[in-house]
mmCIF file of C-alpha atoms in Angstrom:
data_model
loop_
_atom_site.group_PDB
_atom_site.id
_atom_site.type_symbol
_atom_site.label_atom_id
_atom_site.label_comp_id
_atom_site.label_asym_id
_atom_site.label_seq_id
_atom_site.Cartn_x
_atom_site.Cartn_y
_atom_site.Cartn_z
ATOM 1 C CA UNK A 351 0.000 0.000 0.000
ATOM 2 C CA UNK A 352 2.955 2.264 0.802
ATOM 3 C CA UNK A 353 4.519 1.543 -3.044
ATOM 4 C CA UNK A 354 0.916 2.618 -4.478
ATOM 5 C CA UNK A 355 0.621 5.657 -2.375
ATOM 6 C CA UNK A 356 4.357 6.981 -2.975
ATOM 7 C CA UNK A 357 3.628 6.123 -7.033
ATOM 8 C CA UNK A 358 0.769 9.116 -6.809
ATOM 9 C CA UNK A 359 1.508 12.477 -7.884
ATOM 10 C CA UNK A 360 0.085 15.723 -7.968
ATOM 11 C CA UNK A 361 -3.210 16.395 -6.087
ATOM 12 C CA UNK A 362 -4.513 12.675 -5.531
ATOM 13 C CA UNK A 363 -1.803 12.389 -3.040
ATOM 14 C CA UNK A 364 -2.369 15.545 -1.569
ATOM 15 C CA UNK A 365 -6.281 14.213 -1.106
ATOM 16 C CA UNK A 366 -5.230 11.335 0.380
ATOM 17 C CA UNK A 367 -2.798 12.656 2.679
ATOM 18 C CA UNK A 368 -5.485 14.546 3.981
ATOM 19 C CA UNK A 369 -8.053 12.477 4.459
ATOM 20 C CA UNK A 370 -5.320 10.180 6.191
ATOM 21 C CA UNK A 371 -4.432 13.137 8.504
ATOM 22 C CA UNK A 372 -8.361 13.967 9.272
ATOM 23 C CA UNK A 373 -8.964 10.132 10.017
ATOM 24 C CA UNK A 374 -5.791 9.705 12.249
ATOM 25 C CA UNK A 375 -6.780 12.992 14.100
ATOM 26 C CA UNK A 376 -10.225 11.780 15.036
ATOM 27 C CA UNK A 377 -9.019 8.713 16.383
ATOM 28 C CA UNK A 378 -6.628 10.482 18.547
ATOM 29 C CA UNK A 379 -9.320 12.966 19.212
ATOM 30 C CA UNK A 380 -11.289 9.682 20.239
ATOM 31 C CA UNK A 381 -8.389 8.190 22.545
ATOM 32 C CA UNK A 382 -7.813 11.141 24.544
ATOM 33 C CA UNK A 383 -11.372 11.704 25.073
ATOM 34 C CA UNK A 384 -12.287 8.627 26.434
ATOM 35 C CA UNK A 385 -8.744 8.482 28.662
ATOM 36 C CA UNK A 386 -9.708 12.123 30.002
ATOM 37 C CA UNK A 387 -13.722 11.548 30.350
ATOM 38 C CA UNK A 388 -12.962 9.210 33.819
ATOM 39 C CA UNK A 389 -10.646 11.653 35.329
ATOM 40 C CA UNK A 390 -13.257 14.526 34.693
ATOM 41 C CA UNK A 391 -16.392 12.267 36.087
ATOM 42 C CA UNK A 392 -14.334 12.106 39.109
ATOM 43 C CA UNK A 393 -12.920 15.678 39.448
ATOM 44 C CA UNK A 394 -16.953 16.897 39.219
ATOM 45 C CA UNK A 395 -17.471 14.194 41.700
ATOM 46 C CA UNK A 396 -15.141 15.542 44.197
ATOM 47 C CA UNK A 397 -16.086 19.311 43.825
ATOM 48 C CA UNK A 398 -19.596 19.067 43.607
ATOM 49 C CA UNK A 399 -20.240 19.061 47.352
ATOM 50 C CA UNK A 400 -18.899 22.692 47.581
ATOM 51 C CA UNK A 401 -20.762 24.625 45.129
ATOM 52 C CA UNK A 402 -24.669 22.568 46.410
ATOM 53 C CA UNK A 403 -26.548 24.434 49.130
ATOM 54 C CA UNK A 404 -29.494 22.366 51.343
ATOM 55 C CA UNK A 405 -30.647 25.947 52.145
ATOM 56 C CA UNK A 406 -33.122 27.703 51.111
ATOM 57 C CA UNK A 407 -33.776 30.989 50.306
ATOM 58 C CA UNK A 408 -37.317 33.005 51.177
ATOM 59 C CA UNK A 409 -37.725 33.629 47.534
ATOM 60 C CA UNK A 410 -37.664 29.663 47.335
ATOM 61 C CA UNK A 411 -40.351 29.312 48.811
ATOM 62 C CA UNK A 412 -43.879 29.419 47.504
ATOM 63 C CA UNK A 413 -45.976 31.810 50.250
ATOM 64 C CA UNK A 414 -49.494 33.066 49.790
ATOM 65 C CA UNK A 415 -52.444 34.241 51.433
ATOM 66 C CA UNK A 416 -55.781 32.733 52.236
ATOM 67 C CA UNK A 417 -58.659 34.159 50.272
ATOM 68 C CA UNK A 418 -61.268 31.810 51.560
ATOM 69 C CA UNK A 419 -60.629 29.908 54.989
ATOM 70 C CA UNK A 420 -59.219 26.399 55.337
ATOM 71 C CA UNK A 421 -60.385 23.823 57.618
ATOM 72 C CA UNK A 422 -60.033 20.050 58.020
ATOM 73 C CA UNK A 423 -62.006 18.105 55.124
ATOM 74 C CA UNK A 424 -63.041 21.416 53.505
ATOM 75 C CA UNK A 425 -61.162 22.989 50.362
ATOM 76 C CA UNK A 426 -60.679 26.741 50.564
ATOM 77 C CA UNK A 427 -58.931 29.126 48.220
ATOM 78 C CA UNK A 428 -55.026 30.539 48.692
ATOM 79 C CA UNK A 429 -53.656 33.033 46.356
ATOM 80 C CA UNK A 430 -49.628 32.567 45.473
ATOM 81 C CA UNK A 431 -47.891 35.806 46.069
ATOM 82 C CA UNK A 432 -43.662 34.478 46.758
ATOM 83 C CA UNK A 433 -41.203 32.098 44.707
ATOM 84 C CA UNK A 434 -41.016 34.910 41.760
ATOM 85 C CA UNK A 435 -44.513 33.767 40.587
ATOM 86 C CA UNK A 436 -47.320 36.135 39.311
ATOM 87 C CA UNK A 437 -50.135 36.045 41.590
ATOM 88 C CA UNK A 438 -52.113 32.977 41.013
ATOM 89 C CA UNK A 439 -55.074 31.378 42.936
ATOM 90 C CA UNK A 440 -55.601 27.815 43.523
ATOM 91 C CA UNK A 441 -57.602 25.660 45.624
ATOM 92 C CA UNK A 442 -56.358 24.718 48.951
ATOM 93 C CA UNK A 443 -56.490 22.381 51.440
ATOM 94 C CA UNK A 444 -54.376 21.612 54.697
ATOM 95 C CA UNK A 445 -50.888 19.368 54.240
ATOM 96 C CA UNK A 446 -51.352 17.927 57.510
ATOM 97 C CA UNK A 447 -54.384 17.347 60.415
ATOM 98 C CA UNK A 448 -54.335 20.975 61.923
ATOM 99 C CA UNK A 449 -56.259 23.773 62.865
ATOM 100 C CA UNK A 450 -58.338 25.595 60.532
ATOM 101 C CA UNK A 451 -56.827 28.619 59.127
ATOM 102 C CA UNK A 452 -58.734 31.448 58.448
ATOM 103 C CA UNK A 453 -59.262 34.049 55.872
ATOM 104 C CA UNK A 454 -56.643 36.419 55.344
ATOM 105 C CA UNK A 455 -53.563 34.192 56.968
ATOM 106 C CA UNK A 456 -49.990 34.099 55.425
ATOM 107 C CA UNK A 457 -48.885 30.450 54.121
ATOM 108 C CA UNK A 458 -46.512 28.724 52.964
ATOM 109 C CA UNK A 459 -47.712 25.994 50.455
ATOM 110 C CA UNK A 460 -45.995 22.733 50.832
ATOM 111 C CA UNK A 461 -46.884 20.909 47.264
ATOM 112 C CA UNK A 462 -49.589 21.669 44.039
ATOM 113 C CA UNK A 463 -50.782 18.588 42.938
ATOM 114 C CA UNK A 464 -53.368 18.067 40.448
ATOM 115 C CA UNK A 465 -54.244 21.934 40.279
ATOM 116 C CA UNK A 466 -54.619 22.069 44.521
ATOM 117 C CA UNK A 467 -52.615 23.650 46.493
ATOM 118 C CA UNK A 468 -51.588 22.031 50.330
ATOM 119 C CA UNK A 469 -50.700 24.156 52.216
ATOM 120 C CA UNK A 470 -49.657 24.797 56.051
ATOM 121 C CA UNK A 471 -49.222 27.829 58.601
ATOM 122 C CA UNK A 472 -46.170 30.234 57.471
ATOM 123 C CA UNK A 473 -44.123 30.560 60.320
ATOM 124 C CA UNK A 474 -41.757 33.260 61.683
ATOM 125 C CA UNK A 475 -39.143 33.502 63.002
ATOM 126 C CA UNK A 476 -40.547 36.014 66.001
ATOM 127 C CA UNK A 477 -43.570 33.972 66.321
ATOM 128 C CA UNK A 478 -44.011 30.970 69.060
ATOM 129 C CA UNK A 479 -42.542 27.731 68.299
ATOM 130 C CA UNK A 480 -44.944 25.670 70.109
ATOM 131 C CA UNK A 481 -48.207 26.641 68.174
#
């Protein structure tokens, strides 16, 4: 194969050469990639920790405010005010077995699913931790 490519002249061996040079950069291209891909799964790995936060900001979270009252068993109304959302009303009910809020309280809503809202007593930070 060597005799047939030296016996070329002019711009077929130029062609060639090229397409040689293109096809023996790609699988170098190739080789390296797949040596360095481990190394940088494992650098990501190790730095990842640092740069993740558990905490949350008050923007996070989604707050509203009761339009209708909210009682145990019966759906009332909140409308979303926080999280960077327009205002939006949904139907609301209470996450958990607690006291009926009433109209006009501030709360935080825990989860939306199918199109109602569940939501919960916002609390402060000034207010009484055993409520």
């Amino acid at each position: 194969m060597v005799t047939w490519f030296t016996q070329l002249n002019g711009p077929l061996q130029w062609l060639f050469g090229a397409v040689g040079l293109i096809i023996l950069l790609a699988c170098l291209w190739a080789v390296i990639t797949l040596l360095l891909l481990p190394v940088l799964a494992l650098v990501q790995r190790l730095f990842a920790p640092a740069e993740n936060s558990t905490s949350m900001s008050d923007t996070q979270y989604l707050t509203g405010t009761l339009t209708l009252p909210v009682a145990d068993g019966h759906t009332g109304e909140v409308m979303i005010t926080g999280g960077g959302r327009a205002r939006q009303t949904y139907p609301a009910k209470l996450w958990a077995t607690a006291p009926a809020l009433a109209q006009g309280e501030s709360v935080v809503v825990v989860e939306i699913r199918q199109g109602v809202a569940y939501v919960e007593r916002l609390r402060t930070a000034d207010a009484n931790p055993h409520q």
